[in-house]
XYZ file of N, CA and C in Angstrom:
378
model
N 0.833 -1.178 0.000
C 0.000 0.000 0.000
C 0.876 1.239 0.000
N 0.507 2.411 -1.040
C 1.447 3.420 -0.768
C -0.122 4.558 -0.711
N 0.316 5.411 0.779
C -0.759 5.841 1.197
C 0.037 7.280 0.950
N -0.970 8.517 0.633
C -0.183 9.878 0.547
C -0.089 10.160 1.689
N 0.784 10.549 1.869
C 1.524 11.349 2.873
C 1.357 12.800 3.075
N 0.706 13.355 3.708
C 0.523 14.887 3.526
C 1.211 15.660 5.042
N 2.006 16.387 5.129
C 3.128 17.049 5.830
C 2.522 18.432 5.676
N 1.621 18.848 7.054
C 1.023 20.079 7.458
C 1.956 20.750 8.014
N 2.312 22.309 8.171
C 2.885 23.061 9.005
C 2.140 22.877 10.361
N 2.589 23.167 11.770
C 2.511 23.256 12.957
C 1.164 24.379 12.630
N 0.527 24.207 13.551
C -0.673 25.229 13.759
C -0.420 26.328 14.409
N 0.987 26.230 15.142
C 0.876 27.877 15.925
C 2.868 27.756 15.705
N 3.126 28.769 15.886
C 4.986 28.832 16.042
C 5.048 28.374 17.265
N 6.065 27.329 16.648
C 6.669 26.288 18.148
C 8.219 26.335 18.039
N 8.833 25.924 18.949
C 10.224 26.103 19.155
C 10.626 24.926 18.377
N 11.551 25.090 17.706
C 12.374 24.469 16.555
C 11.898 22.570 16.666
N 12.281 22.309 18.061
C 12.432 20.717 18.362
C 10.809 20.387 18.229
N 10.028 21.067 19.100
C 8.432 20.959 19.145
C 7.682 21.068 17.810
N 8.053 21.810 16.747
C 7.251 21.751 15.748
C 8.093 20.687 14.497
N 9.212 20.245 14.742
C 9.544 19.000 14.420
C 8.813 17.509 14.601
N 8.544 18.276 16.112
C 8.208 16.682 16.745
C 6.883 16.716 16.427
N 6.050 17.661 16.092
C 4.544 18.040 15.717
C 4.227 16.950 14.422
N 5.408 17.423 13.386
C 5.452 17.097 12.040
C 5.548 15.745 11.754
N 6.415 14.986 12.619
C 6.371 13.398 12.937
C 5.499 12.566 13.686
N 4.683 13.377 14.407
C 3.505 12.816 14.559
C 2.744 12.449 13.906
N 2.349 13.447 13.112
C 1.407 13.585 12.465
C 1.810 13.169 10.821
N 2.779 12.760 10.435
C 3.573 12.573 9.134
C 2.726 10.845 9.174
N 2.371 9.564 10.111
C 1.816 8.513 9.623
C 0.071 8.291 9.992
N -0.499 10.204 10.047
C -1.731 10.079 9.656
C -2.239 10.708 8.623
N -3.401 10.080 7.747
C -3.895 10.563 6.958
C -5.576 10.466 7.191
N -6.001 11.440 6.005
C -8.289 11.367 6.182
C -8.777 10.401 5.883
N -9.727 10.604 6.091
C -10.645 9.405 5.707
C -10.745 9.181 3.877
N -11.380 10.668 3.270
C -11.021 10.482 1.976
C -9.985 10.205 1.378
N -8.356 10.159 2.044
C -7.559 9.655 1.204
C -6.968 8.208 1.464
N -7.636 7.656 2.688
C -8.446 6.011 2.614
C -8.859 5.541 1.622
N -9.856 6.382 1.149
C -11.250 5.980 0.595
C -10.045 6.273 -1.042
N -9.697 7.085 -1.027
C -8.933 7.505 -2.291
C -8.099 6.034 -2.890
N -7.303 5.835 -1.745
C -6.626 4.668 -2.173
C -6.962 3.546 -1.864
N -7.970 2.932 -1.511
C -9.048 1.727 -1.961
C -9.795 1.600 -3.108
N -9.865 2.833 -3.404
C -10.851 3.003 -4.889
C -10.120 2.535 -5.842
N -8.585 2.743 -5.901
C -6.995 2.824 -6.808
C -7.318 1.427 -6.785
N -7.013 0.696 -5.375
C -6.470 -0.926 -5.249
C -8.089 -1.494 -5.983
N -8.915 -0.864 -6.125
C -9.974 -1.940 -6.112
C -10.097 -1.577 -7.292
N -9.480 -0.765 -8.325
C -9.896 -0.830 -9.958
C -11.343 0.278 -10.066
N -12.336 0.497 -9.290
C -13.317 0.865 -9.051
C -13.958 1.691 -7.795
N -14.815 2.048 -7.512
C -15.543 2.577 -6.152
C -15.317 1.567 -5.044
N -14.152 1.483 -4.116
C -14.597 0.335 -3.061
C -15.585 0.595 -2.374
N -16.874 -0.784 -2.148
C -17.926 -0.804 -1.358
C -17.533 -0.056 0.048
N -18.235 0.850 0.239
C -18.620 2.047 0.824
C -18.683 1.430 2.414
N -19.541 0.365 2.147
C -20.381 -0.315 3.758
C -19.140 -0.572 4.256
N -18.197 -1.695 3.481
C -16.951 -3.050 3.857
C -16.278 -1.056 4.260
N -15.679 -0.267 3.711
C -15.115 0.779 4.171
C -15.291 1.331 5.727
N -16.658 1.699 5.641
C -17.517 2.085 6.830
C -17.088 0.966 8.285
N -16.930 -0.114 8.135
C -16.522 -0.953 9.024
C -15.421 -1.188 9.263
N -14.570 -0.957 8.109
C -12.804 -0.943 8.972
C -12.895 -0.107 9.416
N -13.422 1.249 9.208
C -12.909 2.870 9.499
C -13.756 2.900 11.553
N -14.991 1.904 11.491
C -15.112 1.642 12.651
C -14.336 0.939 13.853
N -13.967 -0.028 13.125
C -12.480 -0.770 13.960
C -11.350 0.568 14.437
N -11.360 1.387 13.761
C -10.112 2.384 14.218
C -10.376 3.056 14.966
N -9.132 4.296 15.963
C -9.174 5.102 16.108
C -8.840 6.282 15.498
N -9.921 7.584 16.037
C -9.618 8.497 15.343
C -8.262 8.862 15.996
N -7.674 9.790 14.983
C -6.365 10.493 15.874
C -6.193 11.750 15.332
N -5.588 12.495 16.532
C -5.364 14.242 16.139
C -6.499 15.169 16.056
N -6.581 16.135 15.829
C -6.974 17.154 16.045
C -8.530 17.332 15.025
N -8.064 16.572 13.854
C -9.251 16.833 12.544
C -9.981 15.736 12.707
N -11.214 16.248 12.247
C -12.221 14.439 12.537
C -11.726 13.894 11.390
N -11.955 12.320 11.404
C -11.528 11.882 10.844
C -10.460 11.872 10.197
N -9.327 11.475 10.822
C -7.630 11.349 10.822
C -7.597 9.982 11.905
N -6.696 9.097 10.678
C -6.792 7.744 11.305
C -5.031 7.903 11.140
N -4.821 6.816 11.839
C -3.051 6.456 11.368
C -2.893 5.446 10.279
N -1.998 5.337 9.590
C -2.050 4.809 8.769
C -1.198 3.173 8.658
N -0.547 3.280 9.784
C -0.188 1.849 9.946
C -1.493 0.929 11.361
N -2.315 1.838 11.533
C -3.224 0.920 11.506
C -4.680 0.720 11.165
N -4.671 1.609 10.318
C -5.420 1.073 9.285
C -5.116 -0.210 8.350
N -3.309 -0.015 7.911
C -3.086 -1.147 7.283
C -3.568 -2.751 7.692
N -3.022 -2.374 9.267
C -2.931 -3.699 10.057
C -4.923 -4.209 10.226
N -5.671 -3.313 10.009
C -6.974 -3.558 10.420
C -7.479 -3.873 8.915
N -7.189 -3.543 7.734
C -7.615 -3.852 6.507
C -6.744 -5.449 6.225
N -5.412 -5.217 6.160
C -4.868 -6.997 6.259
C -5.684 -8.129 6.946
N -5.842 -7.908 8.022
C -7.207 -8.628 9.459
C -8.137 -8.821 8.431
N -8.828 -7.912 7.951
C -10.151 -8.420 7.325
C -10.092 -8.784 5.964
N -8.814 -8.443 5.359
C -8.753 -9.199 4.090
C -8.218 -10.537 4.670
N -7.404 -10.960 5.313
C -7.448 -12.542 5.723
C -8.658 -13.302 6.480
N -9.511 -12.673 7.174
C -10.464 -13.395 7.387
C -11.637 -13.269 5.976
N -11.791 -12.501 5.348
C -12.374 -12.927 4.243
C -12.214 -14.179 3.122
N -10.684 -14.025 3.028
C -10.193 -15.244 2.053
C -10.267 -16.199 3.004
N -10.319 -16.460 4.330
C -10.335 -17.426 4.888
C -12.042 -17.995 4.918
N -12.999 -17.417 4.757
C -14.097 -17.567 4.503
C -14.559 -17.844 3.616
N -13.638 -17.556 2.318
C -14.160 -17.754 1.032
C -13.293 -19.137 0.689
N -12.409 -19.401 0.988
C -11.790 -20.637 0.884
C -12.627 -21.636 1.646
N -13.520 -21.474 2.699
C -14.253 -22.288 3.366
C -15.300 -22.331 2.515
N -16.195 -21.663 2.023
C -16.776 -21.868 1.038
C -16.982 -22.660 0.143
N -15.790 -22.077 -0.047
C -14.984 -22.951 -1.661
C -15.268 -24.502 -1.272
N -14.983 -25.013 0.085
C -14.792 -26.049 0.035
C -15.800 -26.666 0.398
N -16.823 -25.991 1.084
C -18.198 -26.118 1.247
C -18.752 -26.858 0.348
N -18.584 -25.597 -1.150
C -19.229 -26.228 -2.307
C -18.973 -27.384 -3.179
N -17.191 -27.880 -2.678
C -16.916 -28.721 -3.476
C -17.580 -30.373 -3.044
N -17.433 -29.630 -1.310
C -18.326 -30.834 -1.096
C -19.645 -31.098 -0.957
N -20.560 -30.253 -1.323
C -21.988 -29.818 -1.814
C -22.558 -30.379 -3.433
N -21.214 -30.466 -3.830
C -21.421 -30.461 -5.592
C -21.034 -32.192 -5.837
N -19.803 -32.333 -4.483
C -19.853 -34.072 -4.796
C -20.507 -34.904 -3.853
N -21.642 -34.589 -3.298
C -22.825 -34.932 -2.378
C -24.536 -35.116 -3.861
N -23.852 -34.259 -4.251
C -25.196 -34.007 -5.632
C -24.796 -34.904 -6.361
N -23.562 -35.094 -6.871
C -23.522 -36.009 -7.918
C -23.515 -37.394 -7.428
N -23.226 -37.589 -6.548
C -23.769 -38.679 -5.826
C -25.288 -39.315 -5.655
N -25.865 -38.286 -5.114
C -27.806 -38.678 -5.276
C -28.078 -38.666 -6.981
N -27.161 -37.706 -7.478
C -27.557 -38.164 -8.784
C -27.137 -39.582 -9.849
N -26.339 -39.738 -9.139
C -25.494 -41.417 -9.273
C -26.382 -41.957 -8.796
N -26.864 -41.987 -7.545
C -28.086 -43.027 -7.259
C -29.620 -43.093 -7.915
N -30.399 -41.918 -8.026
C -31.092 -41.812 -8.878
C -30.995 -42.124 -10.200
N -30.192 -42.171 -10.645
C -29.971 -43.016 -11.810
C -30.031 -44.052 -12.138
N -29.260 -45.164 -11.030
C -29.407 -46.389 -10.607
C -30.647 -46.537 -10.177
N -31.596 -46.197 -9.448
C -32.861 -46.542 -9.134
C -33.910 -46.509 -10.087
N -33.606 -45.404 -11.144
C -34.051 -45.322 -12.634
C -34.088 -46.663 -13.319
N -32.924 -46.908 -13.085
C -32.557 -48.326 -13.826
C -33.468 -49.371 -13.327
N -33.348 -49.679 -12.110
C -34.289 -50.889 -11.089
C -35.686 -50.777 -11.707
N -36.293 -48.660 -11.715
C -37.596 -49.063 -11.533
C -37.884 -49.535 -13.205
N -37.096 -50.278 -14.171
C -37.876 -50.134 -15.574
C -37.758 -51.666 -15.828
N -37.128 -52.390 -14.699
C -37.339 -53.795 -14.766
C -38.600 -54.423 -14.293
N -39.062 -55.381 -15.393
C -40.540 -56.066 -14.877
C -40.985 -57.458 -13.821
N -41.658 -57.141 -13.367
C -41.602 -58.607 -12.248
C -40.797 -59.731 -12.488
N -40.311 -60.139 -13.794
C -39.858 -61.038 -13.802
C -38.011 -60.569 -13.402
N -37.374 -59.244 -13.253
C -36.471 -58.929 -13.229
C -35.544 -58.854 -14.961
N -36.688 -58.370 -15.719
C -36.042 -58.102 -17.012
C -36.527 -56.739 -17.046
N -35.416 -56.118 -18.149
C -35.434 -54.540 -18.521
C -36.516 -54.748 -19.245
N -37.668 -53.697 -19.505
C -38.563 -53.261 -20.738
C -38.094 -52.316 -21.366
């Protein structure tokens, strides 16, 4: 992820070390729109708004402006839910594979019972 970086001046004149140390604070947070900016990038498209709305709930705000998150943990809270997603969707996955060879199975048997029901009392096919 390369997140912009935006480097504000100090809000009031501070002594040399203090408005240094202001600037490094605040140098690994960024807004909410430039979240939203660079999810839109990674996702090719508009990232879903809601799935957004819920990492941005997992966080804290930080600093002075609403909405100013940090940006290494945001990372760490978007990684979290992109691994439990693929971990869900891989369960899935496997859900269905064994959903799909459960079907072809009754359909293996139904077939065979197809067969049984077209034999006549005497146990010959018609």
């Amino acid at each position: 992820f390369f997140f912009l970086m935006i480097r504000r001046p100090p809000r009031s004149t501070q002594s040399r070390s203090s408005a240094a140390s202001d600037v490094y604070k605040r140098q690994n947070l960024t807004s909410r729109e430039d979240v939203l900016r660079v999810l839109d990038k990674k996702s090719g498209h508009e990232f879903d708004r809601d799935i957004a709305i819920q990492l941005f709930e997992r966080m804290t705000v930080q600093g002075q402006e609403p909405y100013c998150y940090d940006i290494n943990e945001f990372i760490a809270i978007y990684l979290q839910a992109e691994e439990s997603l693929s971990a869900k969707i891989r369960n899935i996955e496997q859900e269905l594979k064994e959903s799909q060879a459960k079907q072809n199975e009754v359909l293996r048997k139904l077939s065979d019972v197809k067969k049984t029901e077209q034999m006549n009392q005497y146990n010959v096919m018609e």
